[in-house]
mmCIF file with all atom_site columns, C-alpha atoms in Angstrom:
data_model
loop_
_atom_site.group_PDB
_atom_site.id
_atom_site.type_symbol
_atom_site.label_atom_id
_atom_site.label_alt_id
_atom_site.label_comp_id
_atom_site.label_asym_id
_atom_site.label_entity_id
_atom_site.label_seq_id
_atom_site.pdbx_PDB_ins_code
_atom_site.Cartn_x
_atom_site.Cartn_y
_atom_site.Cartn_z
_atom_site.occupancy
_atom_site.B_iso_or_equiv
_atom_site.pdbx_formal_charge
_atom_site.auth_seq_id
_atom_site.auth_comp_id
_atom_site.auth_asym_id
_atom_site.auth_atom_id
_atom_site.pdbx_PDB_model_num
ATOM 1   C CA . UNK A 1 1   ? -3.638  11.267  9.403  1.00 0.00 ? 1   UNK A CA 1
ATOM 2   C CA . UNK A 1 2   ? -5.240  11.272  12.739 1.00 0.00 ? 2   UNK A CA 1
ATOM 3   C CA . UNK A 1 3   ? -5.315  14.656  14.504 1.00 0.00 ? 3   UNK A CA 1
ATOM 4   C CA . UNK A 1 4   ? -6.424  15.367  18.486 1.00 0.00 ? 4   UNK A CA 1
ATOM 5   C CA . UNK A 1 5   ? -7.074  18.880  19.232 1.00 0.00 ? 5   UNK A CA 1
ATOM 6   C CA . UNK A 1 6   ? -8.098  20.283  22.515 1.00 0.00 ? 6   UNK A CA 1
ATOM 7   C CA . UNK A 1 7   ? -10.376 23.296  23.494 1.00 0.00 ? 7   UNK A CA 1
ATOM 8   C CA . UNK A 1 8   ? -9.643  25.574  25.206 1.00 0.00 ? 8   UNK A CA 1
ATOM 9   C CA . UNK A 1 9   ? -5.585  25.207  25.817 1.00 0.00 ? 9   UNK A CA 1
ATOM 10  C CA . UNK A 1 10  ? -5.711  27.325  29.321 1.00 0.00 ? 10  UNK A CA 1
ATOM 11  C CA . UNK A 1 11  ? -8.564  27.648  31.763 1.00 0.00 ? 11  UNK A CA 1
ATOM 12  C CA . UNK A 1 12  ? -8.813  29.142  35.351 1.00 0.00 ? 12  UNK A CA 1
ATOM 13  C CA . UNK A 1 13  ? -11.869 28.607  37.345 1.00 0.00 ? 13  UNK A CA 1
ATOM 14  C CA . UNK A 1 14  ? -13.152 29.864  40.777 1.00 0.00 ? 14  UNK A CA 1
ATOM 15  C CA . UNK A 1 15  ? -13.471 26.335  43.069 1.00 0.00 ? 15  UNK A CA 1
ATOM 16  C CA . UNK A 1 16  ? -16.566 24.844  43.000 1.00 0.00 ? 16  UNK A CA 1
ATOM 17  C CA . UNK A 1 17  ? -17.805 25.696  39.368 1.00 0.00 ? 17  UNK A CA 1
ATOM 18  C CA . UNK A 1 18  ? -18.330 22.966  37.060 1.00 0.00 ? 18  UNK A CA 1
ATOM 19  C CA . UNK A 1 19  ? -16.240 23.069  33.742 1.00 0.00 ? 19  UNK A CA 1
ATOM 20  C CA . UNK A 1 20  ? -15.963 21.159  30.527 1.00 0.00 ? 20  UNK A CA 1
ATOM 21  C CA . UNK A 1 21  ? -12.776 20.688  28.660 1.00 0.00 ? 21  UNK A CA 1
ATOM 22  C CA . UNK A 1 22  ? -13.339 19.852  24.826 1.00 0.00 ? 22  UNK A CA 1
ATOM 23  C CA . UNK A 1 23  ? -11.368 16.809  22.106 1.00 0.00 ? 23  UNK A CA 1
ATOM 24  C CA . UNK A 1 24  ? -11.871 16.228  18.640 1.00 0.00 ? 24  UNK A CA 1
ATOM 25  C CA . UNK A 1 25  ? -10.620 14.431  16.470 1.00 0.00 ? 25  UNK A CA 1
ATOM 26  C CA . UNK A 1 26  ? -10.737 14.103  13.141 1.00 0.00 ? 26  UNK A CA 1
ATOM 27  C CA . UNK A 1 27  ? -10.813 10.080  12.178 1.00 0.00 ? 27  UNK A CA 1
ATOM 28  C CA . UNK A 1 28  ? -13.648 8.798   13.656 1.00 0.00 ? 28  UNK A CA 1
ATOM 29  C CA . UNK A 1 29  ? -12.275 5.425   13.297 1.00 0.00 ? 29  UNK A CA 1
ATOM 30  C CA . UNK A 1 30  ? -10.704 4.959   16.615 1.00 0.00 ? 30  UNK A CA 1
ATOM 31  C CA . UNK A 1 31  ? -10.827 2.319   19.276 1.00 0.00 ? 31  UNK A CA 1
ATOM 32  C CA . UNK A 1 32  ? -11.137 3.620   22.415 1.00 0.00 ? 32  UNK A CA 1
ATOM 33  C CA . UNK A 1 33  ? -10.868 7.271   23.840 1.00 0.00 ? 33  UNK A CA 1
ATOM 34  C CA . UNK A 1 34  ? -8.388  7.646   27.324 1.00 0.00 ? 34  UNK A CA 1
ATOM 35  C CA . UNK A 1 35  ? -8.516  10.919  29.762 1.00 0.00 ? 35  UNK A CA 1
ATOM 36  C CA . UNK A 1 36  ? -5.105  11.500  31.490 1.00 0.00 ? 36  UNK A CA 1
ATOM 37  C CA . UNK A 1 37  ? -3.729  14.094  34.164 1.00 0.00 ? 37  UNK A CA 1
ATOM 38  C CA . UNK A 1 38  ? -0.750  15.145  34.271 1.00 0.00 ? 38  UNK A CA 1
ATOM 39  C CA . UNK A 1 39  ? 0.746   17.233  37.285 1.00 0.00 ? 39  UNK A CA 1
ATOM 40  C CA . UNK A 1 40  ? 3.493   19.372  36.206 1.00 0.00 ? 40  UNK A CA 1
ATOM 41  C CA . UNK A 1 41  ? 7.227   17.233  36.300 1.00 0.00 ? 41  UNK A CA 1
ATOM 42  C CA . UNK A 1 42  ? 5.059   13.903  36.150 1.00 0.00 ? 42  UNK A CA 1
ATOM 43  C CA . UNK A 1 43  ? 3.562   11.284  34.569 1.00 0.00 ? 43  UNK A CA 1
ATOM 44  C CA . UNK A 1 44  ? -0.082  10.573  32.932 1.00 0.00 ? 44  UNK A CA 1
ATOM 45  C CA . UNK A 1 45  ? -2.697  9.703   35.692 1.00 0.00 ? 45  UNK A CA 1
ATOM 46  C CA . UNK A 1 46  ? -5.549  7.464   33.552 1.00 0.00 ? 46  UNK A CA 1
ATOM 47  C CA . UNK A 1 47  ? -8.887  8.972   34.257 1.00 0.00 ? 47  UNK A CA 1
ATOM 48  C CA . UNK A 1 48  ? -11.259 7.419   32.024 1.00 0.00 ? 48  UNK A CA 1
ATOM 49  C CA . UNK A 1 49  ? -11.190 5.130   28.598 1.00 0.00 ? 49  UNK A CA 1
ATOM 50  C CA . UNK A 1 50  ? -14.721 5.560   26.884 1.00 0.00 ? 50  UNK A CA 1
ATOM 51  C CA . UNK A 1 51  ? -14.755 2.459   24.174 1.00 0.00 ? 51  UNK A CA 1
ATOM 52  C CA . UNK A 1 52  ? -15.830 3.573   20.758 1.00 0.00 ? 52  UNK A CA 1
ATOM 53  C CA . UNK A 1 53  ? -18.922 1.723   21.049 1.00 0.00 ? 53  UNK A CA 1
ATOM 54  C CA . UNK A 1 54  ? -19.472 3.783   24.696 1.00 0.00 ? 54  UNK A CA 1
ATOM 55  C CA . UNK A 1 55  ? -20.792 6.780   25.012 1.00 0.00 ? 55  UNK A CA 1
ATOM 56  C CA . UNK A 1 56  ? -19.842 7.868   28.086 1.00 0.00 ? 56  UNK A CA 1
ATOM 57  C CA . UNK A 1 57  ? -17.992 6.998   31.531 1.00 0.00 ? 57  UNK A CA 1
ATOM 58  C CA . UNK A 1 58  ? -17.777 8.435   35.019 1.00 0.00 ? 58  UNK A CA 1
ATOM 59  C CA . UNK A 1 59  ? -16.040 8.096   37.679 1.00 0.00 ? 59  UNK A CA 1
ATOM 60  C CA . UNK A 1 60  ? -16.812 10.515  40.920 1.00 0.00 ? 60  UNK A CA 1
ATOM 61  C CA . UNK A 1 61  ? -16.680 14.342  40.039 1.00 0.00 ? 61  UNK A CA 1
ATOM 62  C CA . UNK A 1 62  ? -16.169 12.798  36.250 1.00 0.00 ? 62  UNK A CA 1
ATOM 63  C CA . UNK A 1 63  ? -18.212 12.539  33.108 1.00 0.00 ? 63  UNK A CA 1
ATOM 64  C CA . UNK A 1 64  ? -16.368 12.128  30.267 1.00 0.00 ? 64  UNK A CA 1
ATOM 65  C CA . UNK A 1 65  ? -18.889 11.619  26.757 1.00 0.00 ? 65  UNK A CA 1
ATOM 66  C CA . UNK A 1 66  ? -17.808 10.397  23.768 1.00 0.00 ? 66  UNK A CA 1
ATOM 67  C CA . UNK A 1 67  ? -19.773 11.262  19.827 1.00 0.00 ? 67  UNK A CA 1
ATOM 68  C CA . UNK A 1 68  ? -17.699 9.422   17.162 1.00 0.00 ? 68  UNK A CA 1
ATOM 69  C CA . UNK A 1 69  ? -19.631 10.168  14.984 1.00 0.00 ? 69  UNK A CA 1
ATOM 70  C CA . UNK A 1 70  ? -18.418 13.819  15.374 1.00 0.00 ? 70  UNK A CA 1
ATOM 71  C CA . UNK A 1 71  ? -15.106 13.404  16.478 1.00 0.00 ? 71  UNK A CA 1
ATOM 72  C CA . UNK A 1 72  ? -16.202 14.676  19.393 1.00 0.00 ? 72  UNK A CA 1
ATOM 73  C CA . UNK A 1 73  ? -15.300 14.410  22.953 1.00 0.00 ? 73  UNK A CA 1
ATOM 74  C CA . UNK A 1 74  ? -15.864 16.258  26.497 1.00 0.00 ? 74  UNK A CA 1
ATOM 75  C CA . UNK A 1 75  ? -15.028 15.422  29.775 1.00 0.00 ? 75  UNK A CA 1
ATOM 76  C CA . UNK A 1 76  ? -17.012 17.469  32.762 1.00 0.00 ? 76  UNK A CA 1
ATOM 77  C CA . UNK A 1 77  ? -15.753 17.551  35.821 1.00 0.00 ? 77  UNK A CA 1
ATOM 78  C CA . UNK A 1 78  ? -18.577 18.764  38.740 1.00 0.00 ? 78  UNK A CA 1
ATOM 79  C CA . UNK A 1 79  ? -17.568 20.889  41.433 1.00 0.00 ? 79  UNK A CA 1
ATOM 80  C CA . UNK A 1 80  ? -14.263 21.727  40.914 1.00 0.00 ? 80  UNK A CA 1
ATOM 81  C CA . UNK A 1 81  ? -11.476 21.845  43.706 1.00 0.00 ? 81  UNK A CA 1
ATOM 82  C CA . UNK A 1 82  ? -8.092  23.718  43.215 1.00 0.00 ? 82  UNK A CA 1
ATOM 83  C CA . UNK A 1 83  ? -6.418  19.835  43.104 1.00 0.00 ? 83  UNK A CA 1
ATOM 84  C CA . UNK A 1 84  ? -7.923  19.152  40.073 1.00 0.00 ? 84  UNK A CA 1
ATOM 85  C CA . UNK A 1 85  ? -5.101  21.830  39.222 1.00 0.00 ? 85  UNK A CA 1
ATOM 86  C CA . UNK A 1 86  ? -3.343  20.333  36.295 1.00 0.00 ? 86  UNK A CA 1
ATOM 87  C CA . UNK A 1 87  ? -3.258  19.124  32.628 1.00 0.00 ? 87  UNK A CA 1
ATOM 88  C CA . UNK A 1 88  ? -5.464  16.973  31.266 1.00 0.00 ? 88  UNK A CA 1
ATOM 89  C CA . UNK A 1 89  ? -4.754  15.017  27.956 1.00 0.00 ? 89  UNK A CA 1
ATOM 90  C CA . UNK A 1 90  ? -7.369  12.783  25.732 1.00 0.00 ? 90  UNK A CA 1
ATOM 91  C CA . UNK A 1 91  ? -5.680  10.338  23.620 1.00 0.00 ? 91  UNK A CA 1
ATOM 92  C CA . UNK A 1 92  ? -7.175  8.105   20.557 1.00 0.00 ? 92  UNK A CA 1
ATOM 93  C CA . UNK A 1 93  ? -6.134  4.954   19.544 1.00 0.00 ? 93  UNK A CA 1
ATOM 94  C CA . UNK A 1 94  ? -6.404  4.200   16.173 1.00 0.00 ? 94  UNK A CA 1
ATOM 95  C CA . UNK A 1 95  ? -7.185  0.485   15.046 1.00 0.00 ? 95  UNK A CA 1
ATOM 96  C CA . UNK A 1 96  ? -3.505  -0.309  15.989 1.00 0.00 ? 96  UNK A CA 1
ATOM 97  C CA . UNK A 1 97  ? -2.044  0.431   18.825 1.00 0.00 ? 97  UNK A CA 1
ATOM 98  C CA . UNK A 1 98  ? -0.756  3.734   18.399 1.00 0.00 ? 98  UNK A CA 1
ATOM 99  C CA . UNK A 1 99  ? -2.164  6.414   20.404 1.00 0.00 ? 99  UNK A CA 1
ATOM 100 C CA . UNK A 1 100 ? -2.494  10.394  19.330 1.00 0.00 ? 100 UNK A CA 1
ATOM 101 C CA . UNK A 1 101 ? -2.651  12.946  21.930 1.00 0.00 ? 101 UNK A CA 1
ATOM 102 C CA . UNK A 1 102 ? -3.453  16.230  22.382 1.00 0.00 ? 102 UNK A CA 1
ATOM 103 C CA . UNK A 1 103 ? -1.832  19.065  23.455 1.00 0.00 ? 103 UNK A CA 1
ATOM 104 C CA . UNK A 1 104 ? -3.847  19.430  26.461 1.00 0.00 ? 104 UNK A CA 1
ATOM 105 C CA . UNK A 1 105 ? -6.624  22.212  28.562 1.00 0.00 ? 105 UNK A CA 1
ATOM 106 C CA . UNK A 1 106 ? -3.935  23.497  31.395 1.00 0.00 ? 106 UNK A CA 1
ATOM 107 C CA . UNK A 1 107 ? -7.004  23.790  34.254 1.00 0.00 ? 107 UNK A CA 1
ATOM 108 C CA . UNK A 1 108 ? -6.274  26.205  37.483 1.00 0.00 ? 108 UNK A CA 1
ATOM 109 C CA . UNK A 1 109 ? -8.743  26.151  39.923 1.00 0.00 ? 109 UNK A CA 1
ATOM 110 C CA . UNK A 1 110 ? -8.482  29.641  42.205 1.00 0.00 ? 110 UNK A CA 1
ATOM 111 C CA . UNK A 1 111 ? -9.427  28.621  45.677 1.00 0.00 ? 111 UNK A CA 1
ATOM 112 C CA . UNK U 2 1   ? -1.868  0.211   43.639 1.00 0.00 ? 1   UNK U CA 1
ATOM 113 C CA . UNK U 2 2   ? 0.574   -1.054  41.009 1.00 0.00 ? 2   UNK U CA 1
ATOM 114 C CA . UNK U 2 3   ? 2.751   1.209   38.666 1.00 0.00 ? 3   UNK U CA 1
ATOM 115 C CA . UNK U 2 4   ? 4.763   1.801   36.220 1.00 0.00 ? 4   UNK U CA 1
ATOM 116 C CA . UNK U 2 5   ? 8.161   2.251   37.033 1.00 0.00 ? 5   UNK U CA 1
ATOM 117 C CA . UNK U 2 6   ? 11.439  4.022   35.434 1.00 0.00 ? 6   UNK U CA 1
ATOM 118 C CA . UNK U 2 7   ? 14.839  5.017   36.053 1.00 0.00 ? 7   UNK U CA 1
ATOM 119 C CA . UNK U 2 8   ? 16.672  7.120   36.168 1.00 0.00 ? 8   UNK U CA 1
ATOM 120 C CA . UNK U 2 9   ? 14.372  10.090  36.285 1.00 0.00 ? 9   UNK U CA 1
ATOM 121 C CA . UNK U 2 10  ? 17.158  12.203  34.895 1.00 0.00 ? 10  UNK U CA 1
ATOM 122 C CA . UNK U 2 11  ? 19.264  11.610  32.492 1.00 0.00 ? 11  UNK U CA 1
ATOM 123 C CA . UNK U 2 12  ? 21.678  13.769  30.945 1.00 0.00 ? 12  UNK U CA 1
ATOM 124 C CA . UNK U 2 13  ? 24.327  12.490  28.321 1.00 0.00 ? 13  UNK U CA 1
ATOM 125 C CA . UNK U 2 14  ? 26.596  13.669  25.813 1.00 0.00 ? 14  UNK U CA 1
ATOM 126 C CA . UNK U 2 15  ? 25.564  13.895  22.750 1.00 0.00 ? 15  UNK U CA 1
ATOM 127 C CA . UNK U 2 16  ? 26.634  11.011  20.138 1.00 0.00 ? 16  UNK U CA 1
ATOM 128 C CA . UNK U 2 17  ? 26.645  8.613   23.152 1.00 0.00 ? 17  UNK U CA 1
ATOM 129 C CA . UNK U 2 18  ? 24.426  5.938   23.548 1.00 0.00 ? 18  UNK U CA 1
ATOM 130 C CA . UNK U 2 19  ? 21.813  5.588   26.522 1.00 0.00 ? 19  UNK U CA 1
ATOM 131 C CA . UNK U 2 20  ? 19.792  3.453   27.782 1.00 0.00 ? 20  UNK U CA 1
ATOM 132 C CA . UNK U 2 21  ? 16.506  4.005   29.301 1.00 0.00 ? 21  UNK U CA 1
ATOM 133 C CA . UNK U 2 22  ? 14.290  1.385   32.030 1.00 0.00 ? 22  UNK U CA 1
ATOM 134 C CA . UNK U 2 23  ? 10.853  0.291   32.729 1.00 0.00 ? 23  UNK U CA 1
ATOM 135 C CA . UNK U 2 24  ? 9.579   -1.899  35.080 1.00 0.00 ? 24  UNK U CA 1
ATOM 136 C CA . UNK U 2 25  ? 5.804   -2.135  34.258 1.00 0.00 ? 25  UNK U CA 1
ATOM 137 C CA . UNK U 2 26  ? 2.939   -3.222  36.049 1.00 0.00 ? 26  UNK U CA 1
ATOM 138 C CA . UNK U 2 27  ? 3.813   -7.156  36.704 1.00 0.00 ? 27  UNK U CA 1
ATOM 139 C CA . UNK U 2 28  ? 0.733   -8.708  35.028 1.00 0.00 ? 28  UNK U CA 1
ATOM 140 C CA . UNK U 2 29  ? 1.110   -6.171  31.763 1.00 0.00 ? 29  UNK U CA 1
ATOM 141 C CA . UNK U 2 30  ? 1.106   -7.734  28.291 1.00 0.00 ? 30  UNK U CA 1
ATOM 142 C CA . UNK U 2 31  ? 0.857   -4.948  26.102 1.00 0.00 ? 31  UNK U CA 1
ATOM 143 C CA . UNK U 2 32  ? 4.259   -2.779  26.607 1.00 0.00 ? 32  UNK U CA 1
ATOM 144 C CA . UNK U 2 33  ? 5.096   1.156   25.016 1.00 0.00 ? 33  UNK U CA 1
ATOM 145 C CA . UNK U 2 34  ? 7.227   4.618   24.600 1.00 0.00 ? 34  UNK U CA 1
ATOM 146 C CA . UNK U 2 35  ? 5.879   7.864   24.732 1.00 0.00 ? 35  UNK U CA 1
ATOM 147 C CA . UNK U 2 36  ? 8.375   11.603  24.345 1.00 0.00 ? 36  UNK U CA 1
ATOM 148 C CA . UNK U 2 37  ? 7.371   14.383  25.373 1.00 0.00 ? 37  UNK U CA 1
ATOM 149 C CA . UNK U 2 38  ? 9.501   17.556  23.760 1.00 0.00 ? 38  UNK U CA 1
ATOM 150 C CA . UNK U 2 39  ? 9.363   20.512  26.238 1.00 0.00 ? 39  UNK U CA 1
ATOM 151 C CA . UNK U 2 40  ? 5.351   22.213  25.714 1.00 0.00 ? 40  UNK U CA 1
ATOM 152 C CA . UNK U 2 41  ? 4.990   19.898  23.096 1.00 0.00 ? 41  UNK U CA 1
ATOM 153 C CA . UNK U 2 42  ? 2.837   16.857  22.871 1.00 0.00 ? 42  UNK U CA 1
ATOM 154 C CA . UNK U 2 43  ? 3.203   13.425  24.129 1.00 0.00 ? 43  UNK U CA 1
ATOM 155 C CA . UNK U 2 44  ? 4.430   11.375  21.373 1.00 0.00 ? 44  UNK U CA 1
ATOM 156 C CA . UNK U 2 45  ? 3.740   7.738   20.448 1.00 0.00 ? 45  UNK U CA 1
ATOM 157 C CA . UNK U 2 46  ? 7.462   6.513   19.989 1.00 0.00 ? 46  UNK U CA 1
ATOM 158 C CA . UNK U 2 47  ? 6.730   2.200   19.667 1.00 0.00 ? 47  UNK U CA 1
ATOM 159 C CA . UNK U 2 48  ? 4.786   -0.617  21.361 1.00 0.00 ? 48  UNK U CA 1
ATOM 160 C CA . UNK U 2 49  ? 5.992   -4.197  21.984 1.00 0.00 ? 49  UNK U CA 1
ATOM 161 C CA . UNK U 2 50  ? 3.670   -7.115  22.699 1.00 0.00 ? 50  UNK U CA 1
ATOM 162 C CA . UNK U 2 51  ? 5.123   -11.013 22.526 1.00 0.00 ? 51  UNK U CA 1
ATOM 163 C CA . UNK U 2 52  ? 8.376   -10.183 22.495 1.00 0.00 ? 52  UNK U CA 1
ATOM 164 C CA . UNK U 2 53  ? 8.181   -8.354  19.705 1.00 0.00 ? 53  UNK U CA 1
ATOM 165 C CA . UNK U 2 54  ? 7.512   -4.823  18.067 1.00 0.00 ? 54  UNK U CA 1
ATOM 166 C CA . UNK U 2 55  ? 3.355   -4.452  17.000 1.00 0.00 ? 55  UNK U CA 1
ATOM 167 C CA . UNK U 2 56  ? 3.703   -0.130  15.482 1.00 0.00 ? 56  UNK U CA 1
ATOM 168 C CA . UNK U 2 57  ? 6.267   2.584   15.334 1.00 0.00 ? 57  UNK U CA 1
ATOM 169 C CA . UNK U 2 58  ? 5.658   5.989   14.772 1.00 0.00 ? 58  UNK U CA 1
ATOM 170 C CA . UNK U 2 59  ? 8.298   7.715   12.211 1.00 0.00 ? 59  UNK U CA 1
ATOM 171 C CA . UNK U 2 60  ? 9.992   8.867   14.943 1.00 0.00 ? 60  UNK U CA 1
ATOM 172 C CA . UNK U 2 61  ? 11.281  5.586   16.200 1.00 0.00 ? 61  UNK U CA 1
ATOM 173 C CA . UNK U 2 62  ? 14.224  5.193   13.735 1.00 0.00 ? 62  UNK U CA 1
ATOM 174 C CA . UNK U 2 63  ? 17.420  2.987   13.806 1.00 0.00 ? 63  UNK U CA 1
ATOM 175 C CA . UNK U 2 64  ? 18.798  4.789   16.360 1.00 0.00 ? 64  UNK U CA 1
ATOM 176 C CA . UNK U 2 65  ? 16.080  3.191   18.429 1.00 0.00 ? 65  UNK U CA 1
ATOM 177 C CA . UNK U 2 66  ? 15.945  -0.020  19.992 1.00 0.00 ? 66  UNK U CA 1
ATOM 178 C CA . UNK U 2 67  ? 13.830  -1.405  22.268 1.00 0.00 ? 67  UNK U CA 1
ATOM 179 C CA . UNK U 2 68  ? 14.171  -4.931  24.535 1.00 0.00 ? 68  UNK U CA 1
ATOM 180 C CA . UNK U 2 69  ? 12.422  -7.342  26.890 1.00 0.00 ? 69  UNK U CA 1
ATOM 181 C CA . UNK U 2 70  ? 15.397  -8.532  28.680 1.00 0.00 ? 70  UNK U CA 1
ATOM 182 C CA . UNK U 2 71  ? 13.806  -10.329 31.379 1.00 0.00 ? 71  UNK U CA 1
ATOM 183 C CA . UNK U 2 72  ? 10.499  -10.987 32.213 1.00 0.00 ? 72  UNK U CA 1
ATOM 184 C CA . UNK U 2 73  ? 10.416  -7.771  34.262 1.00 0.00 ? 73  UNK U CA 1
ATOM 185 C CA . UNK U 2 74  ? 12.085  -4.924  32.493 1.00 0.00 ? 74  UNK U CA 1
ATOM 186 C CA . UNK U 2 75  ? 11.763  -2.431  29.774 1.00 0.00 ? 75  UNK U CA 1
ATOM 187 C CA . UNK U 2 76  ? 13.988  -0.387  28.462 1.00 0.00 ? 76  UNK U CA 1
ATOM 188 C CA . UNK U 2 77  ? 14.361  1.690   25.244 1.00 0.00 ? 77  UNK U CA 1
ATOM 189 C CA . UNK U 2 78  ? 18.444  1.862   23.744 1.00 0.00 ? 78  UNK U CA 1
ATOM 190 C CA . UNK U 2 79  ? 19.052  5.253   21.942 1.00 0.00 ? 79  UNK U CA 1
ATOM 191 C CA . UNK U 2 80  ? 21.777  4.676   19.404 1.00 0.00 ? 80  UNK U CA 1
ATOM 192 C CA . UNK U 2 81  ? 23.847  7.851   18.831 1.00 0.00 ? 81  UNK U CA 1
ATOM 193 C CA . UNK U 2 82  ? 22.126  10.587  20.832 1.00 0.00 ? 82  UNK U CA 1
ATOM 194 C CA . UNK U 2 83  ? 21.230  14.316  19.084 1.00 0.00 ? 83  UNK U CA 1
ATOM 195 C CA . UNK U 2 84  ? 20.490  17.284  20.692 1.00 0.00 ? 84  UNK U CA 1
ATOM 196 C CA . UNK U 2 85  ? 16.669  17.305  19.663 1.00 0.00 ? 85  UNK U CA 1
ATOM 197 C CA . UNK U 2 86  ? 16.689  13.881  21.339 1.00 0.00 ? 86  UNK U CA 1
ATOM 198 C CA . UNK U 2 87  ? 16.045  15.786  24.928 1.00 0.00 ? 87  UNK U CA 1
ATOM 199 C CA . UNK U 2 88  ? 12.371  15.297  26.201 1.00 0.00 ? 88  UNK U CA 1
ATOM 200 C CA . UNK U 2 89  ? 10.819  13.323  28.719 1.00 0.00 ? 89  UNK U CA 1
ATOM 201 C CA . UNK U 2 90  ? 10.095  9.853   28.075 1.00 0.00 ? 90  UNK U CA 1
ATOM 202 C CA . UNK U 2 91  ? 7.423   7.819   28.704 1.00 0.00 ? 91  UNK U CA 1
ATOM 203 C CA . UNK U 2 92  ? 7.229   4.113   29.369 1.00 0.00 ? 92  UNK U CA 1
ATOM 204 C CA . UNK U 2 93  ? 3.174   2.358   29.834 1.00 0.00 ? 93  UNK U CA 1
ATOM 205 C CA . UNK U 2 94  ? 1.779   -0.550  29.911 1.00 0.00 ? 94  UNK U CA 1
ATOM 206 C CA . UNK U 2 95  ? -1.583  -2.019  29.585 1.00 0.00 ? 95  UNK U CA 1
ATOM 207 C CA . UNK U 2 96  ? -3.066  -5.115  30.549 1.00 0.00 ? 96  UNK U CA 1
ATOM 208 C CA . UNK U 2 97  ? -3.934  -8.266  28.024 1.00 0.00 ? 97  UNK U CA 1
ATOM 209 C CA . UNK U 2 98  ? -7.756  -9.609  27.394 1.00 0.00 ? 98  UNK U CA 1
ATOM 210 C CA . UNK U 2 99  ? -9.957  -6.778  26.436 1.00 0.00 ? 99  UNK U CA 1
ATOM 211 C CA . UNK U 2 100 ? -8.403  -4.032  24.193 1.00 0.00 ? 100 UNK U CA 1
ATOM 212 C CA . UNK U 2 101 ? -9.938  -1.252  25.750 1.00 0.00 ? 101 UNK U CA 1
ATOM 213 C CA . UNK U 2 102 ? -8.377  -1.692  28.948 1.00 0.00 ? 102 UNK U CA 1
ATOM 214 C CA . UNK U 2 103 ? -6.592  1.707   30.141 1.00 0.00 ? 103 UNK U CA 1
ATOM 215 C CA . UNK U 2 104 ? -2.660  2.282   30.124 1.00 0.00 ? 104 UNK U CA 1
ATOM 216 C CA . UNK U 2 105 ? -0.841  2.982   32.629 1.00 0.00 ? 105 UNK U CA 1
ATOM 217 C CA . UNK U 2 106 ? 2.622   5.418   33.192 1.00 0.00 ? 106 UNK U CA 1
ATOM 218 C CA . UNK U 2 107 ? 5.116   5.829   34.803 1.00 0.00 ? 107 UNK U CA 1
ATOM 219 C CA . UNK U 2 108 ? 6.503   9.436   35.687 1.00 0.00 ? 108 UNK U CA 1
ATOM 220 C CA . UNK U 2 109 ? 9.186   9.314   32.869 1.00 0.00 ? 109 UNK U CA 1
ATOM 221 C CA . UNK U 2 110 ? 13.017  9.543   32.157 1.00 0.00 ? 110 UNK U CA 1
ATOM 222 C CA . UNK U 2 111 ? 14.045  13.204  31.636 1.00 0.00 ? 111 UNK U CA 1
ATOM 223 C CA . UNK U 2 112 ? 16.424  12.630  29.354 1.00 0.00 ? 112 UNK U CA 1
ATOM 224 C CA . UNK U 2 113 ? 18.821  15.619  28.227 1.00 0.00 ? 113 UNK U CA 1
ATOM 225 C CA . UNK U 2 114 ? 21.502  15.958  25.894 1.00 0.00 ? 114 UNK U CA 1
ATOM 226 C CA . UNK U 2 115 ? 24.894  18.137  26.103 1.00 0.00 ? 115 UNK U CA 1
#
């Protein structure tokens, strides 16, 4: 059974710092991995999607990597800003249509 | 940018009543999903829907639940005989067709409170 774990559960950093969020999954047979951002009381905003055949994806200050064989993904945020404060969720899509989410990392960027 | 819209934003219902949550997916998307998030817990997959039928469902999605795409635009989740533990945020998502690696786009959710 696929399980997704995110570390750390919470993170507080000063503005301008570069940071890394970690995601691990137990079954390497995934179709893709998606990183989301969730603001309090809101839905999920898709940040990056990495296909199982890819190693990384970049969008602006965000870079996500995938090491399928070791069951790990990282989300790198460069030059963090207070507006980056949110919960970041990692989700893996299994071979079918099911998507399994991690519990998220709550990020707080201090001005 | 097109978005997934969900109504209502908050639904309060008495235990044992039926509730219908509504979603309007992005217009050219072909795959539709429902998820729930109990307060303080993970987002959980409920069901996926494609070509007018359920393509996959989780163990949570029992006979109490049903989904329907009654017309070309709406996608609904019906919960029969609601229980207290059905209180949660329910998210609808949709995805484009073609490559299976299109991202899922989520609505802002419906907060369901069962009294």
